[in-house]
Amino acid sequence: MFRRQKEKTGLEALYLGNSKWKSAPRRNKLDHYAIIKFPLTTESAMKKIEDNNTLVFIVDVQANKHQITQAVKKLYDMDVAKVNTLIRPDEEKQAYVQLAPDYDALDVANKIGII
Protein backbone atom coordinates (compact mmCIF):
# COMPACT_ATOMS: atom_id res chain seq x y z
CA MET A 1 0.00 0.00 0.00
CA PHE A 2 2.10 2.85 1.29
CA ARG A 3 5.83 2.69 0.82
CA ARG A 4 8.45 4.68 2.57
CA GLN A 5 10.47 6.82 0.16
CA LYS A 6 14.02 5.75 -0.38
CA GLU A 7 16.58 8.30 0.85
CA LYS A 8 18.53 9.95 -1.95
CA THR A 9 22.30 9.76 -1.63
CA GLY A 10 25.32 11.03 -3.52
CA LEU A 11 24.83 12.50 -6.98
CA GLU A 12 21.16 11.69 -6.98
CA ALA A 13 20.68 13.98 -4.00
CA LEU A 14 22.67 16.80 -5.60
CA TYR A 15 20.72 16.70 -8.84
CA LEU A 16 17.29 16.16 -7.36
CA GLY A 17 17.65 18.41 -4.33
CA ASN A 18 16.63 17.35 -0.83
CA SER A 19 20.21 16.50 0.07
CA LYS A 20 21.89 16.28 3.45
CA TRP A 21 24.46 18.87 2.39
CA LYS A 22 23.32 22.41 1.91
CA SER A 23 25.21 24.39 -0.70
CA ALA A 24 26.72 27.76 0.08
CA PRO A 25 24.84 30.80 -1.21
CA ARG A 26 25.90 31.85 -4.69
CA ARG A 27 28.34 34.70 -5.09
CA ASN A 28 27.50 37.28 -7.72
CA LYS A 29 30.18 36.85 -10.36
CA LEU A 30 29.35 40.14 -12.06
CA ASP A 31 30.30 42.78 -9.52
CA HIS A 32 30.63 46.42 -10.53
CA TYR A 33 34.30 46.07 -11.40
CA ALA A 34 33.67 43.02 -13.60
CA ILE A 35 30.77 44.63 -15.47
CA ILE A 36 32.65 47.66 -16.81
CA LYS A 37 35.88 46.59 -18.50
CA PHE A 38 37.20 49.89 -19.87
CA PRO A 39 36.06 53.15 -21.50
CA LEU A 40 36.33 53.47 -25.25
CA THR A 41 38.50 56.32 -26.56
CA THR A 42 38.00 56.21 -30.32
CA GLU A 43 37.22 59.33 -32.36
CA SER A 44 33.56 58.41 -32.62
CA ALA A 45 33.40 57.88 -28.84
CA MET A 46 34.95 61.33 -28.29
CA LYS A 47 32.36 62.83 -30.63
CA LYS A 48 29.60 61.18 -28.56
CA ILE A 49 31.11 62.70 -25.40
CA GLU A 50 31.12 66.20 -26.87
CA ASP A 51 27.84 66.17 -28.80
CA ASN A 52 25.48 63.78 -26.99
CA ASN A 53 26.68 63.89 -23.36
CA THR A 54 27.34 60.15 -23.69
CA LEU A 55 30.20 57.96 -22.45
CA VAL A 56 31.10 54.74 -24.27
CA PHE A 57 32.27 51.65 -22.37
CA ILE A 58 33.19 48.07 -23.21
CA VAL A 59 31.25 45.92 -20.75
CA ASP A 60 30.82 42.25 -19.92
CA VAL A 61 28.70 40.41 -22.48
CA GLN A 62 26.40 38.96 -19.81
CA ALA A 63 25.64 42.33 -18.18
CA ASN A 64 22.23 43.85 -18.84
CA LYS A 65 21.29 47.54 -18.98
CA HIS A 66 20.18 47.69 -15.34
CA GLN A 67 23.47 46.21 -14.15
CA ILE A 68 25.46 48.63 -16.34
CA THR A 69 23.48 51.57 -14.95
CA GLN A 70 24.10 50.49 -11.35
CA ALA A 71 27.81 49.91 -12.01
CA VAL A 72 28.29 53.37 -13.55
CA LYS A 73 26.40 54.98 -10.66
CA LYS A 74 28.54 53.21 -8.08
CA LEU A 75 31.95 53.51 -9.74
CA TYR A 76 31.74 57.06 -11.07
CA ASP A 77 29.13 58.72 -8.78
CA MET A 78 26.88 60.07 -11.52
CA ASP A 79 23.28 59.71 -12.65
CA VAL A 80 22.48 57.89 -15.88
CA ALA A 81 19.65 58.94 -18.19
CA LYS A 82 19.70 55.83 -20.39
CA VAL A 83 21.89 53.01 -21.67
CA ASN A 84 22.08 51.63 -25.20
CA THR A 85 24.03 48.45 -25.88
CA LEU A 86 25.27 46.55 -28.89
CA ILE A 87 27.41 43.51 -29.47
CA ARG A 88 30.34 44.18 -31.76
CA PRO A 89 31.63 41.76 -34.41
CA ASP A 90 34.54 40.86 -32.13
CA GLU A 91 31.92 39.64 -29.59
CA GLU A 92 32.45 42.45 -27.08
CA LYS A 93 29.48 44.36 -25.71
CA GLN A 94 29.58 48.11 -26.12
CA ALA A 95 27.47 50.37 -23.91
CA TYR A 96 26.50 53.95 -24.70
CA VAL A 97 25.77 55.57 -21.33
CA GLN A 98 23.91 58.86 -21.65
CA LEU A 99 24.35 60.99 -18.55
CA ALA A 100 21.65 62.98 -16.80
CA PRO A 101 21.41 66.62 -17.96
CA ASP A 102 22.97 67.96 -14.74
CA TYR A 103 26.25 66.10 -15.51
CA ASP A 104 28.70 67.05 -18.25
CA ALA A 105 30.27 64.07 -19.99
CA LEU A 106 33.39 66.07 -20.82
CA ASP A 107 34.05 66.83 -17.13
CA VAL A 108 33.35 63.22 -16.15
CA ALA A 109 35.68 61.95 -18.90
CA ASN A 110 38.44 64.23 -17.58
CA LYS A 111 37.85 62.94 -14.05
CA ILE A 112 37.97 59.30 -15.18
CA GLY A 113 41.06 59.89 -17.31
CA ILE A 114 39.65 59.20 -20.76
CA ILE A 115 40.80 62.56 -22.12
PDB file of C-alpha atoms in Angstrom:
ATOM      1  CA  MET A   1       0.000   0.000   0.000  1.00  0.00           C
ATOM      2  CA  PHE A   2       2.105   2.854   1.293  1.00  0.00           C
ATOM      3  CA  ARG A   3       5.827   2.692   0.818  1.00  0.00           C
ATOM      4  CA  ARG A   4       8.446   4.682   2.574  1.00  0.00           C
ATOM      5  CA  GLN A   5      10.468   6.822   0.160  1.00  0.00           C
ATOM      6  CA  LYS A   6      14.023   5.748  -0.380  1.00  0.00           C
ATOM      7  CA  GLU A   7      16.576   8.299   0.849  1.00  0.00           C
ATOM      8  CA  LYS A   8      18.533   9.953  -1.946  1.00  0.00           C
ATOM      9  CA  THR A   9      22.301   9.761  -1.634  1.00  0.00           C
ATOM     10  CA  GLY A  10      25.322  11.028  -3.519  1.00  0.00           C
ATOM     11  CA  LEU A  11      24.834  12.503  -6.980  1.00  0.00           C
ATOM     12  CA  GLU A  12      21.160  11.689  -6.981  1.00  0.00           C
ATOM     13  CA  ALA A  13      20.681  13.982  -4.002  1.00  0.00           C
ATOM     14  CA  LEU A  14      22.669  16.796  -5.601  1.00  0.00           C
ATOM     15  CA  TYR A  15      20.721  16.699  -8.841  1.00  0.00           C
ATOM     16  CA  LEU A  16      17.291  16.161  -7.362  1.00  0.00           C
ATOM     17  CA  GLY A  17      17.652  18.407  -4.327  1.00  0.00           C
ATOM     18  CA  ASN A  18      16.632  17.351  -0.831  1.00  0.00           C
ATOM     19  CA  SER A  19      20.214  16.502   0.069  1.00  0.00           C
ATOM     20  CA  LYS A  20      21.892  16.281   3.454  1.00  0.00           C
ATOM     21  CA  TRP A  21      24.456  18.871   2.386  1.00  0.00           C
ATOM     22  CA  LYS A  22      23.316  22.407   1.907  1.00  0.00           C
ATOM     23  CA  SER A  23      25.214  24.386  -0.704  1.00  0.00           C
ATOM     24  CA  ALA A  24      26.721  27.762   0.081  1.00  0.00           C
ATOM     25  CA  PRO A  25      24.836  30.798  -1.209  1.00  0.00           C
ATOM     26  CA  ARG A  26      25.895  31.851  -4.693  1.00  0.00           C
ATOM     27  CA  ARG A  27      28.335  34.698  -5.094  1.00  0.00           C
ATOM     28  CA  ASN A  28      27.497  37.281  -7.716  1.00  0.00           C
ATOM     29  CA  LYS A  29      30.184  36.848 -10.361  1.00  0.00           C
ATOM     30  CA  LEU A  30      29.350  40.136 -12.060  1.00  0.00           C
ATOM     31  CA  ASP A  31      30.300  42.783  -9.520  1.00  0.00           C
ATOM     32  CA  HIS A  32      30.630  46.424 -10.525  1.00  0.00           C
ATOM     33  CA  TYR A  33      34.298  46.067 -11.403  1.00  0.00           C
ATOM     34  CA  ALA A  34      33.668  43.023 -13.599  1.00  0.00           C
ATOM     35  CA  ILE A  35      30.767  44.630 -15.471  1.00  0.00           C
ATOM     36  CA  ILE A  36      32.651  47.660 -16.814  1.00  0.00           C
ATOM     37  CA  LYS A  37      35.876  46.587 -18.495  1.00  0.00           C
ATOM     38  CA  PHE A  38      37.199  49.889 -19.869  1.00  0.00           C
ATOM     39  CA  PRO A  39      36.062  53.147 -21.501  1.00  0.00           C
ATOM     40  CA  LEU A  40      36.332  53.467 -25.255  1.00  0.00           C
ATOM     41  CA  THR A  41      38.504  56.317 -26.559  1.00  0.00           C
ATOM     42  CA  THR A  42      37.996  56.210 -30.321  1.00  0.00           C
ATOM     43  CA  GLU A  43      37.225  59.329 -32.356  1.00  0.00           C
ATOM     44  CA  SER A  44      33.561  58.406 -32.623  1.00  0.00           C
ATOM     45  CA  ALA A  45      33.402  57.882 -28.845  1.00  0.00           C
ATOM     46  CA  MET A  46      34.952  61.327 -28.294  1.00  0.00           C
ATOM     47  CA  LYS A  47      32.364  62.834 -30.627  1.00  0.00           C
ATOM     48  CA  LYS A  48      29.602  61.180 -28.559  1.00  0.00           C
ATOM     49  CA  ILE A  49      31.108  62.698 -25.395  1.00  0.00           C
ATOM     50  CA  GLU A  50      31.124  66.204 -26.874  1.00  0.00           C
ATOM     51  CA  ASP A  51      27.838  66.174 -28.800  1.00  0.00           C
ATOM     52  CA  ASN A  52      25.481  63.781 -26.994  1.00  0.00           C
ATOM     53  CA  ASN A  53      26.676  63.894 -23.355  1.00  0.00           C
ATOM     54  CA  THR A  54      27.336  60.146 -23.690  1.00  0.00           C
ATOM     55  CA  LEU A  55      30.197  57.964 -22.449  1.00  0.00           C
ATOM     56  CA  VAL A  56      31.101  54.737 -24.266  1.00  0.00           C
ATOM     57  CA  PHE A  57      32.265  51.651 -22.367  1.00  0.00           C
ATOM     58  CA  ILE A  58      33.193  48.075 -23.211  1.00  0.00           C
ATOM     59  CA  VAL A  59      31.253  45.918 -20.750  1.00  0.00           C
ATOM     60  CA  ASP A  60      30.820  42.248 -19.923  1.00  0.00           C
ATOM     61  CA  VAL A  61      28.697  40.406 -22.478  1.00  0.00           C
ATOM     62  CA  GLN A  62      26.398  38.963 -19.809  1.00  0.00           C
ATOM     63  CA  ALA A  63      25.641  42.333 -18.185  1.00  0.00           C
ATOM     64  CA  ASN A  64      22.235  43.846 -18.845  1.00  0.00           C
ATOM     65  CA  LYS A  65      21.291  47.537 -18.983  1.00  0.00           C
ATOM     66  CA  HIS A  66      20.177  47.694 -15.340  1.00  0.00           C
ATOM     67  CA  GLN A  67      23.469  46.214 -14.148  1.00  0.00           C
ATOM     68  CA  ILE A  68      25.457  48.626 -16.338  1.00  0.00           C
ATOM     69  CA  THR A  69      23.483  51.575 -14.949  1.00  0.00           C
ATOM     70  CA  GLN A  70      24.101  50.492 -11.345  1.00  0.00           C
ATOM     71  CA  ALA A  71      27.812  49.909 -12.010  1.00  0.00           C
ATOM     72  CA  VAL A  72      28.285  53.366 -13.555  1.00  0.00           C
ATOM     73  CA  LYS A  73      26.401  54.976 -10.664  1.00  0.00           C
ATOM     74  CA  LYS A  74      28.539  53.214  -8.080  1.00  0.00           C
ATOM     75  CA  LEU A  75      31.949  53.507  -9.743  1.00  0.00           C
ATOM     76  CA  TYR A  76      31.742  57.062 -11.071  1.00  0.00           C
ATOM     77  CA  ASP A  77      29.126  58.718  -8.779  1.00  0.00           C
ATOM     78  CA  MET A  78      26.880  60.073 -11.524  1.00  0.00           C
ATOM     79  CA  ASP A  79      23.282  59.707 -12.649  1.00  0.00           C
ATOM     80  CA  VAL A  80      22.483  57.894 -15.880  1.00  0.00           C
ATOM     81  CA  ALA A  81      19.650  58.935 -18.187  1.00  0.00           C
ATOM     82  CA  LYS A  82      19.695  55.830 -20.391  1.00  0.00           C
ATOM     83  CA  VAL A  83      21.894  53.011 -21.668  1.00  0.00           C
ATOM     84  CA  ASN A  84      22.077  51.629 -25.200  1.00  0.00           C
ATOM     85  CA  THR A  85      24.032  48.453 -25.881  1.00  0.00           C
ATOM     86  CA  LEU A  86      25.267  46.553 -28.891  1.00  0.00           C
ATOM     87  CA  ILE A  87      27.406  43.507 -29.470  1.00  0.00           C
ATOM     88  CA  ARG A  88      30.342  44.177 -31.759  1.00  0.00           C
ATOM     89  CA  PRO A  89      31.626  41.756 -34.413  1.00  0.00           C
ATOM     90  CA  ASP A  90      34.545  40.858 -32.127  1.00  0.00           C
ATOM     91  CA  GLU A  91      31.920  39.644 -29.594  1.00  0.00           C
ATOM     92  CA  GLU A  92      32.455  42.448 -27.078  1.00  0.00           C
ATOM     93  CA  LYS A  93      29.476  44.357 -25.708  1.00  0.00           C
ATOM     94  CA  GLN A  94      29.584  48.109 -26.122  1.00  0.00           C
ATOM     95  CA  ALA A  95      27.467  50.370 -23.907  1.00  0.00           C
ATOM     96  CA  TYR A  96      26.500  53.953 -24.696  1.00  0.00           C
ATOM     97  CA  VAL A  97      25.770  55.571 -21.331  1.00  0.00           C
ATOM     98  CA  GLN A  98      23.905  58.864 -21.650  1.00  0.00           C
ATOM     99  CA  LEU A  99      24.347  60.990 -18.549  1.00  0.00           C
ATOM    100  CA  ALA A 100      21.647  62.984 -16.800  1.00  0.00           C
ATOM    101  CA  PRO A 101      21.411  66.622 -17.961  1.00  0.00           C
ATOM    102  CA  ASP A 102      22.966  67.963 -14.737  1.00  0.00           C
ATOM    103  CA  TYR A 103      26.247  66.103 -15.508  1.00  0.00           C
ATOM    104  CA  ASP A 104      28.698  67.054 -18.246  1.00  0.00           C
ATOM    105  CA  ALA A 105      30.265  64.067 -19.991  1.00  0.00           C
ATOM    106  CA  LEU A 106      33.395  66.072 -20.819  1.00  0.00           C
ATOM    107  CA  ASP A 107      34.049  66.829 -17.130  1.00  0.00           C
ATOM    108  CA  VAL A 108      33.349  63.222 -16.152  1.00  0.00           C
ATOM    109  CA  ALA A 109      35.679  61.953 -18.903  1.00  0.00           C
ATOM    110  CA  ASN A 110      38.441  64.226 -17.579  1.00  0.00           C
ATOM    111  CA  LYS A 111      37.852  62.939 -14.049  1.00  0.00           C
ATOM    112  CA  ILE A 112      37.967  59.298 -15.184  1.00  0.00           C
ATOM    113  CA  GLY A 113      41.060  59.889 -17.314  1.00  0.00           C
ATOM    114  CA  ILE A 114      39.645  59.197 -20.760  1.00  0.00           C
ATOM    115  CA  ILE A 115      40.798  62.559 -22.118  1.00  0.00           C
TER     116      ILE A 115
END
